[in-house]
CSV table of C-alpha atoms in Angstrom, one decimal:
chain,number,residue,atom,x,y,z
A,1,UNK,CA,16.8,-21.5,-13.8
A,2,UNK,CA,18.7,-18.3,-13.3
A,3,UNK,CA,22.6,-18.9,-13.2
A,4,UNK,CA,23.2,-15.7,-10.4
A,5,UNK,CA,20.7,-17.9,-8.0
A,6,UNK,CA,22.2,-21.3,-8.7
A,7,UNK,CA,26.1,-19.6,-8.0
A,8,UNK,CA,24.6,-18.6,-4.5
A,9,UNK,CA,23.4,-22.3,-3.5
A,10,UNK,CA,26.5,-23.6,-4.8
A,11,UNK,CA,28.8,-21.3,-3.0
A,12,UNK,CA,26.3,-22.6,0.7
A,13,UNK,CA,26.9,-26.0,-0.2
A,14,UNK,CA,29.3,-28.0,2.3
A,15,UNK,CA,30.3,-31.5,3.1
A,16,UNK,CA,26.9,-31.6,5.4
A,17,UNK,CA,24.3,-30.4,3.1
A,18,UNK,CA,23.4,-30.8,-0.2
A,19,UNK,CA,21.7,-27.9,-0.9
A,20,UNK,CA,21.0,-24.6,1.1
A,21,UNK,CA,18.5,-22.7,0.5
A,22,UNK,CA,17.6,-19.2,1.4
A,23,UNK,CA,14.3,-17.8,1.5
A,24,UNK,CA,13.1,-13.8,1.8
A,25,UNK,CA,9.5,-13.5,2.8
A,26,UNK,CA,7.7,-10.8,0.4
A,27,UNK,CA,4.8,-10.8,2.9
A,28,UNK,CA,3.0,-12.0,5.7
A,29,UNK,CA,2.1,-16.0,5.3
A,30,UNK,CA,2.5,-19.7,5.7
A,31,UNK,CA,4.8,-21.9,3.7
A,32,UNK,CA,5.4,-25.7,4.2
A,33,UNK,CA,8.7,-27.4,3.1
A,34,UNK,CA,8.5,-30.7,2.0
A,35,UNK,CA,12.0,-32.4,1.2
A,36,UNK,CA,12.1,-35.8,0.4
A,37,UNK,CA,15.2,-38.1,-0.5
A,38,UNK,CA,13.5,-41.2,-2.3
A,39,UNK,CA,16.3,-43.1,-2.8
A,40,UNK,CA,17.0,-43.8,1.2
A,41,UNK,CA,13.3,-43.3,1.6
A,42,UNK,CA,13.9,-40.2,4.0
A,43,UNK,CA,11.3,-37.0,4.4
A,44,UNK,CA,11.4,-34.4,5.9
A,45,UNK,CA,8.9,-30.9,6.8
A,46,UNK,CA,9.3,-27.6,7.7
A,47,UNK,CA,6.6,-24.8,8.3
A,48,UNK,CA,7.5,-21.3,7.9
A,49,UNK,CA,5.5,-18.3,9.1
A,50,UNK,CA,6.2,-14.7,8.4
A,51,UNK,CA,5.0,-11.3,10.3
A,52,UNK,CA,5.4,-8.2,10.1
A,53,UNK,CA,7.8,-6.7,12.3
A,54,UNK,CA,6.2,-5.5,16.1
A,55,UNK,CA,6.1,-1.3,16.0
A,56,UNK,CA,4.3,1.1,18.0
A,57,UNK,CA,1.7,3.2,16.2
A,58,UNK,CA,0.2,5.4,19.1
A,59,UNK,CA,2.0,7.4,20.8
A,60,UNK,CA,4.5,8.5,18.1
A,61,UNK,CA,6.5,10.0,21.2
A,62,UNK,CA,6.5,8.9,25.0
A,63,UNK,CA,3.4,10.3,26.7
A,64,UNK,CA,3.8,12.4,29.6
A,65,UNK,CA,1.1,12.2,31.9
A,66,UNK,CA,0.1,13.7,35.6
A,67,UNK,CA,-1.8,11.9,38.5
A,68,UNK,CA,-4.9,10.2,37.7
A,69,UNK,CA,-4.3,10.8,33.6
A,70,UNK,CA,-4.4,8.2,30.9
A,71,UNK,CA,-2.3,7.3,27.8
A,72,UNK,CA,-3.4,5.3,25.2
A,73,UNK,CA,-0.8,2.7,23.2
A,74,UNK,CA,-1.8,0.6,20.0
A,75,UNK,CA,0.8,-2.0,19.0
A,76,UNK,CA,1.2,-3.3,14.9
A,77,UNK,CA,2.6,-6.5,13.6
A,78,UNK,CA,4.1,-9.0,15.0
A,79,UNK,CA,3.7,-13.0,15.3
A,80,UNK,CA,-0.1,-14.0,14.4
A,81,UNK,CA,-1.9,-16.7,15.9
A,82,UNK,CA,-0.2,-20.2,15.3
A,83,UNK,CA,-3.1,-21.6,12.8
A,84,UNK,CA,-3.0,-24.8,14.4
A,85,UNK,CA,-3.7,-23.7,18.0
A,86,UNK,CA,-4.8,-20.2,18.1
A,87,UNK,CA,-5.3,-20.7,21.9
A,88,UNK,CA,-1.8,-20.2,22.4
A,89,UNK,CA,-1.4,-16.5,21.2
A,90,UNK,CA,-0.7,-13.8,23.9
A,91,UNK,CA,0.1,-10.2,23.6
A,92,UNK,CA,0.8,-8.8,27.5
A,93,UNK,CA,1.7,-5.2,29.1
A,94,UNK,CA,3.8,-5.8,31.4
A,95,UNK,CA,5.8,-3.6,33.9
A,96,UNK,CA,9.1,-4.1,33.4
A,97,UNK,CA,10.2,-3.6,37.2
A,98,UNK,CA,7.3,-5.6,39.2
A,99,UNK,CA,8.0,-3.4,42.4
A,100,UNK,CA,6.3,-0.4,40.2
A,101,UNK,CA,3.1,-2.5,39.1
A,102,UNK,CA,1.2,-0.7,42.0
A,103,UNK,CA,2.1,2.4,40.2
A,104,UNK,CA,0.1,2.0,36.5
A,105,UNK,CA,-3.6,0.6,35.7
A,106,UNK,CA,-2.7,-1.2,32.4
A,107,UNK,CA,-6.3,-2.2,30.6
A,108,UNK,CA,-6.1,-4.0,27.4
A,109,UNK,CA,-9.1,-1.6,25.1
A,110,UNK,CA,-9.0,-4.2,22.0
A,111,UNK,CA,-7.2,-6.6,20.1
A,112,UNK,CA,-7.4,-7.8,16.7
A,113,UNK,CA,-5.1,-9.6,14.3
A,114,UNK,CA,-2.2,-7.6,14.3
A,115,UNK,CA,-3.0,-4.5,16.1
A,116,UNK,CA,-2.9,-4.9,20.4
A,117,UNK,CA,-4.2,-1.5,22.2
A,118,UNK,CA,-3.9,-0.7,25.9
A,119,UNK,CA,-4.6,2.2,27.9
A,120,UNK,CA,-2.2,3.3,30.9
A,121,UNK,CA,-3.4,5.2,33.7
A,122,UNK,CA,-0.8,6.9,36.4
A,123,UNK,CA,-1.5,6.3,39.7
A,124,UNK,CA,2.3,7.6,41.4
A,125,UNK,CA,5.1,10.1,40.0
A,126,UNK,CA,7.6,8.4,37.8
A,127,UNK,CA,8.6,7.0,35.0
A,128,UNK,CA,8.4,3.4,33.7
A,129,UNK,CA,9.3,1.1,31.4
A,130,UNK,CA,6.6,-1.8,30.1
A,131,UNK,CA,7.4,-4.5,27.4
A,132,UNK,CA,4.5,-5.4,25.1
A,133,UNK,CA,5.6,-9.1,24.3
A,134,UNK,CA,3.1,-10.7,20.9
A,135,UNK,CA,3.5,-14.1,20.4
A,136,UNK,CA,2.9,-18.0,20.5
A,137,UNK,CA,3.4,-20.4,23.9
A,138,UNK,CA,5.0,-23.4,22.6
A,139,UNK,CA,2.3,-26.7,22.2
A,140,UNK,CA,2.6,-29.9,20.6
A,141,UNK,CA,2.3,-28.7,17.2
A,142,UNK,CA,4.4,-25.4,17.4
A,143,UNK,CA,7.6,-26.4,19.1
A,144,UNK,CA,9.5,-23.1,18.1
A,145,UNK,CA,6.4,-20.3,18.9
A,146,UNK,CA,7.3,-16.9,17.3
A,147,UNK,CA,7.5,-14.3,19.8
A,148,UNK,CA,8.4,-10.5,19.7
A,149,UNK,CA,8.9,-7.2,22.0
A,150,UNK,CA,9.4,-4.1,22.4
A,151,UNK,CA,9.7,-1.3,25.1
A,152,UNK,CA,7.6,1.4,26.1
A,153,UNK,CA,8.4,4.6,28.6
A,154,UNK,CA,5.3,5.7,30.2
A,155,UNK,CA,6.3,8.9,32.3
A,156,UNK,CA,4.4,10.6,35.2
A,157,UNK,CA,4.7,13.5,37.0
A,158,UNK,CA,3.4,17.0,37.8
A,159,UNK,CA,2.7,19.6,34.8
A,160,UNK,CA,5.1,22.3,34.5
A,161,UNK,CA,3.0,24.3,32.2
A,162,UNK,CA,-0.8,24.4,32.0
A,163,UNK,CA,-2.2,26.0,28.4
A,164,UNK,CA,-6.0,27.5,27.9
A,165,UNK,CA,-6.8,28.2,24.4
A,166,UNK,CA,-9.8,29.5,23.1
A,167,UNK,CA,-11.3,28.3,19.9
């Protein structure tokens, strides 16, 4: 045992616990925690699941759009499917200010493991804001579901500037 890790648990350790330990996820996975204390015959289990963190991979820049025109988002990372109910895991588009859901056509193109993509069309001038949420609903086996976000600006309006270039 390495004497620089054990000085870190002992400086955690308090009248409550016995030992504290902290854990740095390398990558994505699943890792149960079994503690047991034999002598007072208590157990105790923990899962732990890891993701990589929710980023936007398409646009790289907020898409400007006119009338009628479509932008296309794809999503990475974030929470996977719990393992033991895969039936709870959502990933939603949602407009953030429900009064301008009239204003977009949000379709959901495909979603894998990991990697969500939608396609906005403009149907009004303006500009709004939609959060991507990724994650778990909370069931009987997952009673802390993993969830994650992130904002979007999807702007509309008239061209200012119309190129033609020949090829």
């Amino acid at each position: 045992s390495n004497s620089n890790s054990n000085s870190n648990v002992n400086r955690n350790l308090n009248k409550n616990h016995c030992i504290i330990l902290k854990l740095e996820a390398l990558k994505e996975g699943i890792l149960t925690i079994d503690a047991a204390h034999y002598k007072n015959n208590i157990r105790a289990s923990v899962t732990i699941v890891t993701y990589n963190p929710l980023k936007i991979i398409e646009p790289r820049q907020n898409p400007i759009v006119t009338l009628g025109a479509s932008a296309t988002f794809i999503f990475e990372g974030g929470p996977n499917p719990w393992y033991l109910e895969k039936a709870a895991y959502f990933s939603e588009l949602l407009a953030e200010d429900k009064f301008f859901a009239s204003s977009l056509i949000v379709n959901k193109i495909a979603q894998e493991i990991n990697r969500h993509s939608y396609q906005i069309t403009c149907l009004n001038y303006g500009e709004y804001r939609l959060r991507f949420s990724v994650g778990n609903r909370e069931t009987n086996s997952n009673s802390k579901p993993a969830k994650s976000q992130t904002m979007i600006l999807f702007i509309c309006k008239n061209p200012s500037l119309i190129l033609i270039r020949s090829s």
